[in-house]
Amino acid sequence: MDERSILDMISNGENLYVEFKEESIRAKELAEEFVAFANSEGGIVLIGVNDNGDIKGIENSKIEETIMNICRNNCIPHIIPVFEEVKVGGKKVAAVSIPKGLNKPYYTVDHKYYIRVGTTKRIASREELLRLFEGTGNLHFDISPVEGTTIKDLNVDIIRDYFMKYNTFDLFEENSESTRRILINADILKEVETGTVCTVGGLLIFGKEPERYLPQNGVSFAHFKGNEITDELIDKKVITGRIQDIADQLMVIIRNNMRTPSIINGLRREEKEEYPIIVLREAIVNSLVHRNYSISGSKIRVFMFDDRIEFRSPGRLPNTVTIEKMKIGVSYARNPFLVKYMENMRYIDQLGRGIPMIIKNMKESGAKEPLLMEQGEEFILTIFKIKV
C-alpha cells in the first residue's frame, strides 16, 4: 500500500470497509473495531487519521507490536491482520487490514460480539448473533425452538403418514407421552424451560400454519413483461404453508406463466419448454431448503422476466462455502433437518448435486450458463431462458 492509495481512501471517507482512528485510541476500542470487521466482510483501519480525515500521524515506534498484541490478546479467537506503515505527507500512518473471519463469531475479552454496519460498529443483535453462530456449523436454526408453539400447531396426520412410510410404524398406536418423546427425538419438538415446543423445521415441514409463527416462510413470485423489475407486472403471488407444498405450488405457478414455443421437426410440431422442468424443480427446492430462516420478515423472492428467472434466497453463503465450490458440488447443510426430511420425501436426492446438475442441464439445453451471486443479504441463482 502506498501514499496514493492511502490518500484515496481518506478522500472517500469512512465506509463499510474503512475506519479512521487516532493513535490515542484505547486498546479496548481498537479491538472492538477489529472484531466488527472480522465478523463482517473485513476492512482496513487507518491509524493516525481522525474522523474528519485529517492526517495526525503516529509517534509510537512499536505500533506494529501493539496492534499484534491487541489482535492476539483482546480478540477471541485471535485475529491475524496485515500491518503496513506508510509515510503520508511526511507523517506515518498505519494501515491495519483485517480479513473476513474464517472462525466466526469473534468477540472481545469482555464477551461482546460486534459487527460492522455502514460506517460504524455495533453490538450484534440476537438475530445477527444467531446468524454468526449458524455460519460456523455450531448452531442450526432449523432445530431451534419456536416460542409459543405446542404440538397442536403440527398436523399430526401428516406426521403419521411420514412415519408410516419411512419408519414403518404407526404413530397413532403410541400413547401421548410416547408420541411426544418420538417427536422430540426426531427434532420436530424440543423441550425448553417453559415446556415442549415445535422446532423451526418441525413447523416448516409439518406445521398447520408455519407462517403464523415464522412470517419469513414462503415465496413472493412476480412475473414481469420485459427484462427489468420496473417493467409491467403480469402476475404476482405469495405462497405460504409447508415448504413441500410451497415447492409444488410454485412449480405450477411458474409453468402457468411460461410460454411454450413450438418447433417444426419434419412434419411434426413439437413443443419445447423455456426451462427444463428438472432444473426448475431443483432451483425451487434448493432455495426453500438452504435459505437462512433466521432472517425474519424476508421471504424467498422469485422474479420471472422475458429472458430469465431469478431465485433470491435470504442469507449469504456460510463461511466455508464459495460460489466456485458450489459449482463443483461442494456444499454445506445450513438446515440439516430440512435436508433430511425433504430427502426422505424425495424432493432432493443428494446434498451438493443441485447446482452442478442445474449448470449441466442448462448447458446441454444450449442456454447461457446460470449465474450465481451474492448481493447484500441475498444469494441469487439466475437461470436464463433456452433460445428456440
Short mmCIF file of C-alpha atoms in Angstrom, two decimals:
data_model
loop_
_atom_site.label_atom_id
_atom_site.label_comp_id
_atom_site.label_asym_id
_atom_site.label_seq_id
_atom_site.Cartn_x
_atom_site.Cartn_y
_atom_site.Cartn_z
CA MET A 1 0.00 0.00 0.00
CA ASP A 2 1.46 3.39 -0.96
CA GLU A 3 0.80 7.05 -0.18
CA ARG A 4 -1.56 7.48 -3.14
CA SER A 5 -3.82 4.59 -2.11
CA ILE A 6 -3.96 5.89 1.49
CA LEU A 7 -4.91 9.38 0.26
CA ASP A 8 -7.60 7.89 -2.00
CA MET A 9 -9.10 6.01 0.96
CA ILE A 10 -9.07 9.13 3.11
CA SER A 11 -10.69 11.22 0.37
CA ASN A 12 -13.52 8.65 0.07
CA GLY A 13 -14.16 8.81 3.81
CA GLU A 14 -15.17 6.09 6.25
CA ASN A 15 -17.43 3.37 4.90
CA LEU A 16 -18.34 -0.28 5.38
CA TYR A 17 -14.72 -1.30 4.79
CA VAL A 18 -12.66 1.64 6.07
CA GLU A 19 -12.34 3.16 9.56
CA PHE A 20 -10.18 6.10 10.75
CA LYS A 21 -8.63 6.13 14.22
CA GLU A 22 -6.15 8.39 16.00
CA GLU A 23 -3.12 6.93 17.73
CA SER A 24 -4.57 7.72 21.16
CA ILE A 25 -7.41 5.19 20.77
CA ARG A 26 -7.64 2.71 23.64
CA ALA A 27 -6.77 -0.95 23.04
CA LYS A 28 -10.31 -1.98 24.04
CA GLU A 29 -11.93 0.25 21.40
CA LEU A 30 -9.48 -0.86 18.71
CA ALA A 31 -10.22 -4.49 19.48
CA GLU A 32 -13.94 -3.76 19.02
CA GLU A 33 -13.23 -2.36 15.54
CA PHE A 34 -11.14 -5.40 14.61
CA VAL A 35 -13.81 -7.83 15.83
CA ALA A 36 -16.53 -5.94 13.93
CA PHE A 37 -14.60 -6.20 10.66
CA ALA A 38 -13.74 -9.88 11.22
CA ASN A 39 -17.42 -10.71 11.88
CA SER A 40 -18.45 -8.84 8.74
CA GLU A 41 -16.67 -8.65 5.38
CA GLY A 42 -13.25 -7.50 6.58
CA GLY A 43 -11.81 -4.00 6.22
CA ILE A 44 -8.97 -1.57 6.91
CA VAL A 45 -8.34 0.58 9.98
CA LEU A 46 -6.16 3.62 9.26
CA ILE A 47 -4.41 4.65 12.48
CA GLY A 48 -3.15 8.20 12.57
CA VAL A 49 -6.19 9.72 10.85
CA ASN A 50 -9.05 11.43 12.70
CA ASP A 51 -12.77 11.14 11.97
CA ASN A 52 -12.64 14.18 9.67
CA GLY A 53 -9.92 12.62 7.53
CA ASP A 54 -7.13 14.85 8.89
CA ILE A 55 -3.77 13.09 8.97
CA LYS A 56 -2.42 13.33 12.53
CA GLY A 57 0.27 10.67 12.17
CA ILE A 58 1.67 8.23 14.76
CA GLU A 59 4.66 8.57 17.05
CA ASN A 60 4.84 5.12 18.67
CA SER A 61 7.80 3.26 17.18
CA LYS A 62 6.34 -0.05 18.42
CA ILE A 63 2.87 0.46 16.94
CA GLU A 64 3.04 -2.80 14.97
CA GLU A 65 3.80 -4.81 18.11
CA THR A 66 0.95 -3.03 19.92
CA ILE A 67 -1.51 -3.89 17.14
CA MET A 68 -0.43 -7.54 17.04
CA ASN A 69 -0.82 -7.84 20.81
CA ILE A 70 -4.35 -6.39 20.63
CA CYS A 71 -5.30 -8.86 17.90
CA ARG A 72 -3.84 -11.74 19.88
CA ASN A 73 -4.89 -10.85 23.42
CA ASN A 74 -8.04 -8.71 23.10
CA CYS A 75 -9.82 -10.58 20.28
CA ILE A 76 -11.21 -14.11 20.61
CA PRO A 77 -10.43 -16.13 18.52
CA HIS A 78 -7.27 -14.16 17.82
CA ILE A 79 -7.12 -12.23 14.56
CA ILE A 80 -4.16 -12.18 12.17
CA PRO A 81 -4.04 -8.75 10.49
CA VAL A 82 -1.82 -7.38 7.74
CA PHE A 83 0.13 -4.39 9.06
CA GLU A 84 1.64 -1.69 6.83
CA GLU A 85 3.25 1.59 7.78
CA VAL A 86 3.11 4.32 5.12
CA LYS A 87 4.51 7.85 5.02
CA VAL A 88 1.73 10.26 4.01
CA GLY A 89 2.57 13.94 3.73
CA GLY A 90 5.63 13.38 5.89
CA LYS A 91 3.63 11.68 8.67
CA LYS A 92 3.39 7.99 9.49
CA VAL A 93 0.02 6.24 9.06
CA ALA A 94 -0.58 2.61 9.97
CA ALA A 95 -2.89 0.60 7.71
CA VAL A 96 -4.24 -2.46 9.53
CA SER A 97 -6.07 -4.84 7.18
CA ILE A 98 -8.50 -7.18 8.95
CA PRO A 99 -9.57 -10.17 6.82
CA LYS A 100 -13.09 -11.54 6.75
CA GLY A 101 -13.02 -14.03 9.63
CA LEU A 102 -12.84 -17.75 8.99
CA ASN A 103 -13.63 -18.62 12.61
CA LYS A 104 -16.72 -16.51 13.28
CA PRO A 105 -18.09 -15.33 15.57
CA TYR A 106 -15.31 -13.19 17.05
CA TYR A 107 -15.72 -11.33 20.33
CA THR A 108 -13.75 -9.10 22.68
CA VAL A 109 -12.30 -10.16 26.05
CA ASP A 110 -15.36 -8.71 27.78
CA HIS A 111 -17.52 -11.15 25.74
CA LYS A 112 -19.13 -8.67 23.37
CA TYR A 113 -19.82 -9.51 19.74
CA TYR A 114 -19.56 -6.62 17.27
CA ILE A 115 -20.46 -6.29 13.60
CA ARG A 116 -19.84 -3.58 11.03
CA VAL A 117 -22.90 -1.65 9.86
CA GLY A 118 -22.30 1.21 7.42
CA THR A 119 -19.58 3.43 8.83
CA THR A 120 -19.82 2.22 12.43
CA LYS A 121 -19.57 -0.87 14.60
CA ARG A 122 -22.34 -2.05 16.91
CA ILE A 123 -23.09 -4.97 19.19
CA ALA A 124 -24.72 -7.80 17.26
CA SER A 125 -28.42 -8.32 17.89
CA ARG A 126 -29.74 -11.74 18.92
CA GLU A 127 -30.76 -12.47 15.34
CA GLU A 128 -27.40 -11.37 13.93
CA LEU A 129 -25.56 -13.42 16.55
CA LEU A 130 -27.60 -16.48 15.60
CA ARG A 131 -26.51 -16.00 12.00
CA LEU A 132 -22.87 -15.73 13.01
CA PHE A 133 -23.05 -18.97 15.01
CA GLU A 134 -25.05 -20.67 12.28
CA GLY A 135 -22.35 -19.87 9.74
CA THR A 136 -19.81 -21.84 11.79
CA GLY A 137 -21.88 -25.01 11.80
CA ASN A 138 -22.11 -24.89 15.61
CA LEU A 139 -25.79 -24.00 15.51
CA HIS A 140 -28.55 -25.00 13.13
CA PHE A 141 -31.51 -22.65 13.21
CA ASP A 142 -33.88 -25.22 11.75
CA ILE A 143 -33.85 -27.23 15.01
CA SER A 144 -34.15 -24.21 17.31
CA PRO A 145 -37.35 -23.84 19.39
CA VAL A 146 -40.25 -21.60 18.40
CA GLU A 147 -41.70 -19.89 21.46
CA GLY A 148 -45.47 -20.03 21.97
CA THR A 149 -46.00 -23.19 19.93
CA THR A 150 -47.29 -26.60 21.04
CA ILE A 151 -47.87 -29.98 19.43
CA LYS A 152 -51.31 -28.66 18.44
CA ASP A 153 -49.58 -26.45 15.86
CA LEU A 154 -48.46 -29.59 14.00
CA ASN A 155 -50.51 -31.63 11.56
CA VAL A 156 -50.25 -35.00 13.29
CA ASP A 157 -51.93 -36.79 10.35
CA ILE A 158 -49.09 -35.74 8.03
CA ILE A 159 -46.51 -36.74 10.64
CA ARG A 160 -48.20 -40.12 10.99
CA ASP A 161 -48.15 -40.64 7.20
CA TYR A 162 -44.46 -39.75 7.17
CA PHE A 163 -43.54 -42.26 9.89
CA MET A 164 -45.74 -44.95 8.34
CA LYS A 165 -43.94 -44.53 5.01
CA TYR A 166 -40.35 -44.03 6.13
CA ASN A 167 -40.16 -45.54 9.62
CA THR A 168 -42.75 -48.32 9.21
CA PHE A 169 -44.62 -47.78 12.46
CA ASP A 170 -47.96 -46.20 13.30
CA LEU A 171 -47.69 -43.12 15.49
CA PHE A 172 -51.37 -43.49 16.44
CA GLU A 173 -50.59 -46.75 18.23
CA GLU A 174 -48.42 -44.82 20.70
CA ASN A 175 -49.72 -43.06 23.80
CA SER A 176 -49.38 -39.27 24.11
CA GLU A 177 -46.16 -39.35 26.15
CA SER A 178 -44.54 -41.84 23.79
CA THR A 179 -45.58 -39.71 20.82
CA ARG A 180 -44.09 -36.63 22.45
CA ARG A 181 -40.76 -38.44 23.06
CA ILE A 182 -40.66 -39.71 19.47
CA LEU A 183 -41.23 -36.19 18.09
CA ILE A 184 -38.56 -34.77 20.42
CA ASN A 185 -36.06 -37.40 19.27
CA ALA A 186 -36.98 -36.59 15.67
CA ASP A 187 -36.24 -32.84 16.31
CA ILE A 188 -39.83 -31.97 15.43
CA LEU A 189 -40.44 -30.92 19.05
CA LYS A 190 -37.98 -29.53 21.58
CA GLU A 191 -38.00 -29.33 25.36
CA VAL A 192 -37.41 -25.88 26.84
CA GLU A 193 -37.84 -24.40 30.32
CA THR A 194 -41.46 -23.47 29.65
CA GLY A 195 -42.42 -26.88 28.27
CA THR A 196 -42.38 -28.63 24.89
CA VAL A 197 -42.49 -26.50 21.74
CA CYS A 198 -42.13 -27.02 18.00
CA THR A 199 -38.83 -26.55 16.23
CA VAL A 200 -38.46 -24.27 13.21
CA GLY A 201 -38.03 -27.28 10.94
CA GLY A 202 -40.92 -29.11 12.58
CA LEU A 203 -43.24 -26.22 11.71
CA LEU A 204 -41.84 -25.80 8.18
CA ILE A 205 -42.35 -29.47 7.30
CA PHE A 206 -45.33 -30.49 9.46
CA GLY A 207 -46.95 -27.26 10.71
CA LYS A 208 -50.59 -26.36 10.20
CA GLU A 209 -49.80 -22.69 9.57
CA PRO A 210 -46.00 -22.20 9.69
CA GLU A 211 -46.26 -18.54 8.68
CA ARG A 212 -48.24 -17.78 11.85
CA TYR A 213 -45.01 -18.10 13.85
CA LEU A 214 -42.48 -17.81 11.02
CA PRO A 215 -43.57 -14.87 8.85
CA GLN A 216 -40.35 -15.22 6.84
CA ASN A 217 -41.59 -18.53 5.48
CA GLY A 218 -42.90 -18.56 1.93
CA VAL A 219 -42.21 -17.27 -1.56
CA SER A 220 -43.11 -13.99 -3.27
CA PHE A 221 -43.46 -14.59 -7.01
CA ALA A 222 -43.58 -11.84 -9.63
CA HIS A 223 -43.69 -12.10 -13.44
CA PHE A 224 -42.63 -9.02 -15.43
CA LYS A 225 -43.27 -8.23 -19.07
CA GLY A 226 -39.71 -7.39 -20.05
CA ASN A 227 -36.26 -7.81 -18.55
CA GLU A 228 -36.38 -5.21 -15.78
CA ILE A 229 -38.11 -5.08 -12.41
CA THR A 230 -39.61 -1.73 -13.45
CA ASP A 231 -41.46 -3.31 -16.39
CA GLU A 232 -45.17 -4.12 -16.41
CA LEU A 233 -46.23 -6.70 -13.82
CA ILE A 234 -48.04 -9.65 -15.40
CA ASP A 235 -48.60 -11.85 -12.35
CA LYS A 236 -47.89 -11.66 -8.63
CA LYS A 237 -48.49 -14.24 -5.91
CA VAL A 238 -47.42 -15.00 -2.34
CA ILE A 239 -47.21 -18.70 -1.46
CA THR A 240 -47.11 -19.91 2.15
CA GLY A 241 -47.58 -23.18 4.01
CA ARG A 242 -45.39 -26.24 4.47
CA ILE A 243 -42.28 -26.00 2.31
CA GLN A 244 -43.05 -29.18 0.36
CA ASP A 245 -46.45 -27.70 -0.54
CA ILE A 246 -44.81 -24.39 -1.46
CA ALA A 247 -42.45 -26.25 -3.81
CA ASP A 248 -45.35 -27.95 -5.59
CA GLN A 249 -47.46 -24.78 -5.86
CA LEU A 250 -44.56 -22.64 -7.09
CA MET A 251 -43.77 -25.15 -9.82
CA VAL A 252 -47.38 -24.95 -11.06
CA ILE A 253 -47.31 -21.13 -10.98
CA ILE A 254 -44.05 -20.90 -12.94
CA ARG A 255 -45.25 -23.39 -15.55
CA ASN A 256 -48.52 -21.49 -15.94
CA ASN A 257 -46.51 -18.32 -16.58
CA MET A 258 -44.24 -19.94 -19.16
CA ARG A 259 -44.87 -19.66 -22.86
CA THR A 260 -44.44 -22.98 -24.63
CA PRO A 261 -42.97 -22.30 -28.08
CA SER A 262 -43.31 -24.83 -30.90
CA ILE A 263 -40.68 -26.04 -33.35
CA ILE A 264 -41.21 -27.96 -36.59
CA ASN A 265 -39.42 -31.30 -36.69
CA GLY A 266 -40.02 -32.82 -40.11
CA LEU A 267 -43.77 -32.95 -40.48
CA ARG A 268 -44.43 -32.72 -36.76
CA ARG A 269 -44.86 -29.74 -34.48
CA GLU A 270 -43.10 -30.23 -31.15
CA GLU A 271 -43.42 -28.13 -28.03
CA LYS A 272 -40.22 -27.01 -26.32
CA GLU A 273 -40.10 -25.78 -22.72
CA GLU A 274 -38.42 -22.46 -21.98
CA TYR A 275 -36.74 -24.05 -18.96
CA PRO A 276 -36.14 -27.76 -18.20
CA ILE A 277 -38.63 -28.89 -15.55
CA ILE A 278 -35.93 -30.78 -13.65
CA VAL A 279 -33.91 -27.54 -13.38
CA LEU A 280 -36.87 -25.50 -12.14
CA ARG A 281 -37.75 -28.11 -9.55
CA GLU A 282 -34.17 -28.24 -8.27
CA ALA A 283 -33.90 -24.44 -8.11
CA ILE A 284 -37.19 -24.19 -6.19
CA VAL A 285 -36.35 -26.88 -3.65
CA ASN A 286 -32.77 -25.63 -3.29
CA SER A 287 -33.98 -22.14 -2.38
CA LEU A 288 -36.51 -23.47 0.16
CA VAL A 289 -34.15 -25.91 1.87
CA HIS A 290 -30.99 -23.81 2.01
CA ARG A 291 -32.23 -20.27 2.73
CA ASN A 292 -31.39 -18.63 6.05
CA TYR A 293 -34.60 -18.85 8.09
CA SER A 294 -33.10 -16.82 10.94
CA ILE A 295 -33.59 -13.69 8.79
CA SER A 296 -37.09 -12.73 9.85
CA GLY A 297 -39.52 -10.85 7.66
CA SER A 298 -37.78 -11.77 4.38
CA LYS A 299 -39.39 -14.29 2.07
CA ILE A 300 -37.73 -16.00 -0.87
CA ARG A 301 -38.33 -13.92 -3.99
CA VAL A 302 -38.74 -15.42 -7.45
CA PHE A 303 -38.68 -12.94 -10.34
CA MET A 304 -39.62 -14.10 -13.83
CA PHE A 305 -38.51 -11.98 -16.79
CA ASP A 306 -38.65 -12.44 -20.56
CA ASP A 307 -35.08 -13.78 -20.64
CA ARG A 308 -34.52 -15.31 -17.19
CA ILE A 309 -35.84 -16.40 -13.78
CA GLU A 310 -34.14 -15.19 -10.60
CA PHE A 311 -34.37 -17.18 -7.35
CA ARG A 312 -33.43 -14.82 -4.50
CA SER A 313 -32.86 -16.54 -1.16
CA PRO A 314 -32.32 -14.59 2.09
CA GLY A 315 -28.90 -15.17 3.61
CA ARG A 316 -25.31 -15.12 2.42
CA LEU A 317 -23.33 -18.34 1.89
CA PRO A 318 -21.96 -20.00 5.05
CA ASN A 319 -18.31 -19.35 5.96
CA THR A 320 -16.78 -22.37 4.24
CA VAL A 321 -18.82 -22.27 1.04
CA THR A 322 -17.95 -20.26 -2.06
CA ILE A 323 -19.69 -19.97 -5.41
CA GLU A 324 -16.80 -21.79 -7.11
CA LYS A 325 -17.10 -24.66 -4.63
CA MET A 326 -20.86 -24.87 -5.23
CA LYS A 327 -20.27 -25.29 -8.97
CA ILE A 328 -18.28 -28.48 -8.39
CA GLY A 329 -20.68 -29.92 -5.84
CA VAL A 330 -19.14 -28.85 -2.52
CA SER A 331 -21.96 -27.95 -0.15
CA TYR A 332 -22.85 -27.29 3.47
CA ALA A 333 -26.18 -28.13 5.06
CA ARG A 334 -27.31 -24.88 6.65
CA ASN A 335 -30.57 -26.63 7.54
CA PRO A 336 -29.74 -30.34 8.04
CA PHE A 337 -33.23 -31.07 9.45
CA LEU A 338 -34.90 -29.75 6.30
CA VAL A 339 -32.38 -31.55 4.08
CA LYS A 340 -33.01 -34.88 5.84
CA TYR A 341 -36.80 -34.72 5.72
CA MET A 342 -37.03 -33.33 2.18
CA GLU A 343 -34.58 -36.00 1.04
CA ASN A 344 -36.69 -38.71 2.67
CA MET A 345 -39.75 -37.31 0.91
CA ARG A 346 -37.84 -37.49 -2.42
CA TYR A 347 -37.76 -33.75 -3.05
CA ILE A 348 -33.96 -33.87 -3.14
CA ASP A 349 -31.67 -36.81 -3.70
CA GLN A 350 -28.15 -35.92 -2.58
CA LEU A 351 -26.66 -32.85 -0.92
CA GLY A 352 -24.38 -30.89 -3.23
CA ARG A 353 -25.65 -32.22 -6.57
CA GLY A 354 -28.22 -29.49 -7.20
CA ILE A 355 -26.10 -26.66 -8.59
CA PRO A 356 -23.84 -28.85 -10.79
CA MET A 357 -26.97 -30.55 -12.15
CA ILE A 358 -28.60 -27.21 -12.94
CA ILE A 359 -25.48 -25.94 -14.72
CA LYS A 360 -25.06 -29.19 -16.69
CA ASN A 361 -28.70 -29.32 -17.82
CA MET A 362 -28.79 -25.68 -18.89
CA LYS A 363 -25.56 -26.05 -20.88
CA GLU A 364 -26.91 -29.17 -22.60
CA SER A 365 -30.09 -27.22 -23.45
CA GLY A 366 -28.00 -24.60 -25.24
CA ALA A 367 -28.84 -21.85 -22.75
CA LYS A 368 -26.47 -19.37 -21.19
CA GLU A 369 -24.72 -20.71 -18.07
CA PRO A 370 -26.69 -19.98 -14.87
CA LEU A 371 -25.39 -17.10 -12.80
CA LEU A 372 -24.69 -17.48 -9.07
CA MET A 373 -24.00 -14.41 -6.97
CA GLU A 374 -24.31 -12.82 -3.53
CA GLN A 375 -25.92 -9.40 -3.33
CA GLY A 376 -26.38 -7.77 0.05
CA GLU A 377 -28.01 -10.36 2.31
CA GLU A 378 -29.31 -12.48 -0.59
CA PHE A 379 -27.97 -15.39 -2.60
CA ILE A 380 -29.23 -15.21 -6.18
CA LEU A 381 -29.48 -18.03 -8.71
CA THR A 382 -30.33 -16.81 -12.22
CA ILE A 383 -31.46 -19.26 -14.89
CA PHE A 384 -31.57 -17.99 -18.45
CA LYS A 385 -34.27 -18.98 -20.94
CA ILE A 386 -33.49 -21.52 -23.62
CA LYS A 387 -33.32 -19.96 -27.06
CA VAL A 388 -35.58 -21.62 -29.61
#
